[in-house]
Amino acid sequence: MTAAQALDRIETATHGPRPGYRRLHARGSVFRGTFTPSGTLASLTRAPHLTTTPTEVLVRFSNGSSDPGAPDTEPGVRGMAVRFLGDGQQPVHDLVAATFRVFASRNPEGFVELVEVLGVAEPTASPVRRALRVPGQVAGFAGLLARHPESRASMREFGARRVQASYATTRYDGIDAYILVAADGRRSAYRYRWIPDAGEVDLPKPPPAGITPRFLLDELRDRLAAGPVGFTLAFQMAAADDRTDDPSRAWPEDRKIVVGGALSVTGAHTDSSTLESSLVFDPTLVPDGVDLSDDPVLRFRGSVYRLAGSRRTAGG
Ligand code: HEM
């Protein structure tokens, strides 16, 4: 499967494309912030923004649905994409993370099939309602799980999920493995996660009065009016036998966690509506001092996001 075939299938399955919108994670907004490294990674990577130098960042929070009108009050994926900027505002490093803890598939094919199964029904129904309403979807899930048994772990995890109360009280995982490269060339595999300083908080059931279907971005803007929102960037370091080529398998939670630094989200970007159509994140954009692992999903994501970005910025 090529990136173009994957993207065509995603666009068809999600009843798109919707010109100007991302093919997934369609509703979002861009914020500004600063990342300050803790210094603890100094012996593991030669990338200055992860070791010594505070860096300006762009942060896009998003609802993972392909539908820009999808409700935030239904369970679903939420995203947090961070771009570290160089002195001349050039992109240096992108971290594109989401709220699942393991990926639905060990390879790109399984993910595209999942999008197709979820997309069987009308575009605006939530995944849960669609699963109940559409008989074809039940059969679709059964076939998917037979072909991709590794998807069970993420489905189980996802089924247990509540609804996020705030973009600021949500943990986001990078899922794919990367490699830190030290000044002396030593290589250390890791996965990263953003831990919210305010703790992880779900929306109570039933939701409090005043919660509107698309409340998450407004809630974040209101929160930022009272002060910055913080996240800790944590690196889960692989043990020698942890596989880096399978994002559907979590590494044991007793693996060493190293705090890389602190992100302070300070406010909405003044140009956020232009950036909605023009900004293209790429999880394979890494600086000297960070390498891609052999994870096949990671490399594929890079080519799909770049292609999706070029279709979107060309007005498609
Ligand atoms: C083969 C696997 C995957 C495929 C084919 C895929 C596909 C896509 C596509 C087509 C987009 C929209 C891009 C655009 O229109 O500009 C997107 C966005 C996004 N994806 Fe994935 N994705 C994959 C895996 C993942 C994983 C593992 C994560 C999280 C760790 C993730 C998180 C995100 C986020 C946060 C966005 C929004 C980025 C932004 O704000 O611009 N995706 N993905």
mmCIF file with all atom_site columns, C-alpha atoms in Angstrom, residues 100-189:
data_model
loop_
_atom_site.group_PDB
_atom_site.id
_atom_site.type_symbol
_atom_site.label_atom_id
_atom_site.label_alt_id
_atom_site.label_comp_id
_atom_site.label_asym_id
_atom_site.label_entity_id
_atom_site.label_seq_id
_atom_site.pdbx_PDB_ins_code
_atom_site.Cartn_x
_atom_site.Cartn_y
_atom_site.Cartn_z
_atom_site.occupancy
_atom_site.B_iso_or_equiv
_atom_site.pdbx_formal_charge
_atom_site.auth_seq_id
_atom_site.auth_comp_id
_atom_site.auth_asym_id
_atom_site.auth_atom_id
_atom_site.pdbx_PDB_model_num
ATOM 1  C CA . PHE A 1 100 ? -4.210  6.010   22.863 1.00 0.00 ? 100 PHE A CA 1
ATOM 2  C CA . ARG A 1 101 ? -1.490  4.105   24.744 1.00 0.00 ? 101 ARG A CA 1
ATOM 3  C CA . VAL A 1 102 ? -0.880  1.435   22.109 1.00 0.00 ? 102 VAL A CA 1
ATOM 4  C CA . PHE A 1 103 ? -1.615  1.657   18.412 1.00 0.00 ? 103 PHE A CA 1
ATOM 5  C CA . ALA A 1 104 ? -4.493  -0.271  16.848 1.00 0.00 ? 104 ALA A CA 1
ATOM 6  C CA . SER A 1 105 ? -2.224  -2.093  14.457 1.00 0.00 ? 105 SER A CA 1
ATOM 7  C CA . ARG A 1 106 ? 1.342   -3.258  14.016 1.00 0.00 ? 106 ARG A CA 1
ATOM 8  C CA . ASN A 1 107 ? 1.321   -1.955  10.437 1.00 0.00 ? 107 ASN A CA 1
ATOM 9  C CA . PRO A 1 108 ? -0.366  0.775   8.363  1.00 0.00 ? 108 PRO A CA 1
ATOM 10 C CA . GLU A 1 109 ? -2.789  -1.621  6.628  1.00 0.00 ? 109 GLU A CA 1
ATOM 11 C CA . GLY A 1 110 ? -4.560  -2.501  9.897  1.00 0.00 ? 110 GLY A CA 1
ATOM 12 C CA . PHE A 1 111 ? -5.088  1.169   10.725 1.00 0.00 ? 111 PHE A CA 1
ATOM 13 C CA . VAL A 1 112 ? -6.555  1.997   7.325  1.00 0.00 ? 112 VAL A CA 1
ATOM 14 C CA . GLU A 1 113 ? -8.891  -1.010  7.635  1.00 0.00 ? 113 GLU A CA 1
ATOM 15 C CA . LEU A 1 114 ? -9.995  0.244   11.045 1.00 0.00 ? 114 LEU A CA 1
ATOM 16 C CA . VAL A 1 115 ? -10.816 3.681   9.619  1.00 0.00 ? 115 VAL A CA 1
ATOM 17 C CA . GLU A 1 116 ? -12.842 1.892   6.929  1.00 0.00 ? 116 GLU A CA 1
ATOM 18 C CA . VAL A 1 117 ? -14.793 -0.173  9.460  1.00 0.00 ? 117 VAL A CA 1
ATOM 19 C CA . LEU A 1 118 ? -15.524 2.899   11.599 1.00 0.00 ? 118 LEU A CA 1
ATOM 20 C CA . GLY A 1 119 ? -16.607 4.862   8.543  1.00 0.00 ? 119 GLY A CA 1
ATOM 21 C CA . VAL A 1 120 ? -19.313 2.422   7.386  1.00 0.00 ? 120 VAL A CA 1
ATOM 22 C CA . ALA A 1 121 ? -22.150 4.530   8.821  1.00 0.00 ? 121 ALA A CA 1
ATOM 23 C CA . GLU A 1 122 ? -23.160 8.140   8.401  1.00 0.00 ? 122 GLU A CA 1
ATOM 24 C CA . PRO A 1 123 ? -20.296 10.518  9.086  1.00 0.00 ? 123 PRO A CA 1
ATOM 25 C CA . THR A 1 124 ? -21.669 12.306  12.129 1.00 0.00 ? 124 THR A CA 1
ATOM 26 C CA . ALA A 1 125 ? -22.490 9.322   14.379 1.00 0.00 ? 125 ALA A CA 1
ATOM 27 C CA . SER A 1 126 ? -20.058 8.498   17.171 1.00 0.00 ? 126 SER A CA 1
ATOM 28 C CA . PRO A 1 127 ? -18.077 5.240   16.805 1.00 0.00 ? 127 PRO A CA 1
ATOM 29 C CA . VAL A 1 128 ? -20.091 3.697   19.661 1.00 0.00 ? 128 VAL A CA 1
ATOM 30 C CA . ARG A 1 129 ? -23.482 4.616   18.189 1.00 0.00 ? 129 ARG A CA 1
ATOM 31 C CA . ARG A 1 130 ? -22.363 3.484   14.768 1.00 0.00 ? 130 ARG A CA 1
ATOM 32 C CA . ALA A 1 131 ? -21.280 0.118   16.115 1.00 0.00 ? 131 ALA A CA 1
ATOM 33 C CA . LEU A 1 132 ? -24.736 -0.354  17.632 1.00 0.00 ? 132 LEU A CA 1
ATOM 34 C CA . ARG A 1 133 ? -26.665 0.887   14.620 1.00 0.00 ? 133 ARG A CA 1
ATOM 35 C CA . VAL A 1 134 ? -24.876 -0.627  11.709 1.00 0.00 ? 134 VAL A CA 1
ATOM 36 C CA . PRO A 1 135 ? -24.878 -4.417  11.465 1.00 0.00 ? 135 PRO A CA 1
ATOM 37 C CA . GLY A 1 136 ? -22.241 -4.381  8.717  1.00 0.00 ? 136 GLY A CA 1
ATOM 38 C CA . GLN A 1 137 ? -19.897 -2.741  11.134 1.00 0.00 ? 137 GLN A CA 1
ATOM 39 C CA . VAL A 1 138 ? -20.048 -5.605  13.613 1.00 0.00 ? 138 VAL A CA 1
ATOM 40 C CA . ALA A 1 139 ? -19.026 -8.011  10.843 1.00 0.00 ? 139 ALA A CA 1
ATOM 41 C CA . GLY A 1 140 ? -16.375 -5.509  9.775  1.00 0.00 ? 140 GLY A CA 1
ATOM 42 C CA . PHE A 1 141 ? -14.884 -5.452  13.275 1.00 0.00 ? 141 PHE A CA 1
ATOM 43 C CA . ALA A 1 142 ? -14.906 -9.251  13.450 1.00 0.00 ? 142 ALA A CA 1
ATOM 44 C CA . GLY A 1 143 ? -13.007 -9.486  10.160 1.00 0.00 ? 143 GLY A CA 1
ATOM 45 C CA . LEU A 1 144 ? -10.563 -6.800  11.240 1.00 0.00 ? 144 LEU A CA 1
ATOM 46 C CA . LEU A 1 145 ? -9.804  -8.560  14.517 1.00 0.00 ? 145 LEU A CA 1
ATOM 47 C CA . ALA A 1 146 ? -9.312  -11.863 12.699 1.00 0.00 ? 146 ALA A CA 1
ATOM 48 C CA . ARG A 1 147 ? -6.794  -10.273 10.327 1.00 0.00 ? 147 ARG A CA 1
ATOM 49 C CA . HIS A 1 148 ? -5.242  -8.042  12.997 1.00 0.00 ? 148 HIS A CA 1
ATOM 50 C CA . PRO A 1 149 ? -5.483  -9.799  16.363 1.00 0.00 ? 149 PRO A CA 1
ATOM 51 C CA . GLU A 1 150 ? -3.030  -7.236  17.737 1.00 0.00 ? 150 GLU A CA 1
ATOM 52 C CA . SER A 1 151 ? -5.860  -4.663  17.539 1.00 0.00 ? 151 SER A CA 1
ATOM 53 C CA . ARG A 1 152 ? -7.600  -6.230  20.560 1.00 0.00 ? 152 ARG A CA 1
ATOM 54 C CA . ALA A 1 153 ? -5.350  -4.453  23.079 1.00 0.00 ? 153 ALA A CA 1
ATOM 55 C CA . SER A 1 154 ? -6.119  -0.985  21.746 1.00 0.00 ? 154 SER A CA 1
ATOM 56 C CA . MET A 1 155 ? -9.857  -1.791  21.346 1.00 0.00 ? 155 MET A CA 1
ATOM 57 C CA . ARG A 1 156 ? -10.029 -2.952  24.974 1.00 0.00 ? 156 ARG A CA 1
ATOM 58 C CA . GLU A 1 157 ? -8.192  0.128   26.144 1.00 0.00 ? 157 GLU A CA 1
ATOM 59 C CA . PHE A 1 158 ? -10.367 2.345   24.025 1.00 0.00 ? 158 PHE A CA 1
ATOM 60 C CA . GLY A 1 159 ? -13.613 0.736   25.209 1.00 0.00 ? 159 GLY A CA 1
ATOM 61 C CA . ALA A 1 160 ? -12.685 1.520   28.807 1.00 0.00 ? 160 ALA A CA 1
ATOM 62 C CA . ARG A 1 161 ? -12.018 5.185   28.065 1.00 0.00 ? 161 ARG A CA 1
ATOM 63 C CA . ARG A 1 162 ? -14.153 8.036   29.439 1.00 0.00 ? 162 ARG A CA 1
ATOM 64 C CA . VAL A 1 163 ? -14.475 11.445  27.789 1.00 0.00 ? 163 VAL A CA 1
ATOM 65 C CA . GLN A 1 164 ? -11.662 13.974  28.313 1.00 0.00 ? 164 GLN A CA 1
ATOM 66 C CA . ALA A 1 165 ? -12.634 16.963  30.515 1.00 0.00 ? 165 ALA A CA 1
ATOM 67 C CA . SER A 1 166 ? -9.993  19.265  29.020 1.00 0.00 ? 166 SER A CA 1
ATOM 68 C CA . TYR A 1 167 ? -7.152  19.201  26.519 1.00 0.00 ? 167 TYR A CA 1
ATOM 69 C CA . ALA A 1 168 ? -5.077  20.370  29.523 1.00 0.00 ? 168 ALA A CA 1
ATOM 70 C CA . THR A 1 169 ? -5.928  17.338  31.692 1.00 0.00 ? 169 THR A CA 1
ATOM 71 C CA . THR A 1 170 ? -5.182  14.641  29.133 1.00 0.00 ? 170 THR A CA 1
ATOM 72 C CA . ARG A 1 171 ? -2.121  12.465  28.583 1.00 0.00 ? 171 ARG A CA 1
ATOM 73 C CA . TYR A 1 172 ? -0.867  12.114  25.002 1.00 0.00 ? 172 TYR A CA 1
ATOM 74 C CA . ASP A 1 173 ? 1.482   9.329   23.819 1.00 0.00 ? 173 ASP A CA 1
ATOM 75 C CA . GLY A 1 174 ? 3.808   9.352   20.817 1.00 0.00 ? 174 GLY A CA 1
ATOM 76 C CA . ILE A 1 175 ? 3.386   5.555   20.432 1.00 0.00 ? 175 ILE A CA 1
ATOM 77 C CA . ASP A 1 176 ? 6.116   5.049   17.823 1.00 0.00 ? 176 ASP A CA 1
ATOM 78 C CA . ALA A 1 177 ? 9.671   4.312   18.949 1.00 0.00 ? 177 ALA A CA 1
ATOM 79 C CA . TYR A 1 178 ? 12.564  6.713   18.260 1.00 0.00 ? 178 TYR A CA 1
ATOM 80 C CA . ILE A 1 179 ? 16.287  6.660   19.048 1.00 0.00 ? 179 ILE A CA 1
ATOM 81 C CA . LEU A 1 180 ? 18.222  9.237   21.046 1.00 0.00 ? 180 LEU A CA 1
ATOM 82 C CA . VAL A 1 181 ? 21.752  9.664   19.689 1.00 0.00 ? 181 VAL A CA 1
ATOM 83 C CA . ALA A 1 182 ? 24.409  10.923  22.124 1.00 0.00 ? 182 ALA A CA 1
ATOM 84 C CA . ALA A 1 183 ? 27.473  13.048  21.344 1.00 0.00 ? 183 ALA A CA 1
ATOM 85 C CA . ASP A 1 184 ? 29.597  9.881   21.377 1.00 0.00 ? 184 ASP A CA 1
ATOM 86 C CA . GLY A 1 185 ? 27.154  8.085   19.040 1.00 0.00 ? 185 GLY A CA 1
ATOM 87 C CA . ARG A 1 186 ? 25.521  5.915   21.745 1.00 0.00 ? 186 ARG A CA 1
ATOM 88 C CA . ARG A 1 187 ? 21.933  5.029   20.772 1.00 0.00 ? 187 ARG A CA 1
ATOM 89 C CA . SER A 1 188 ? 18.975  4.654   23.172 1.00 0.00 ? 188 SER A CA 1
ATOM 90 C CA . ALA A 1 189 ? 15.475  3.681   21.998 1.00 0.00 ? 189 ALA A CA 1
#
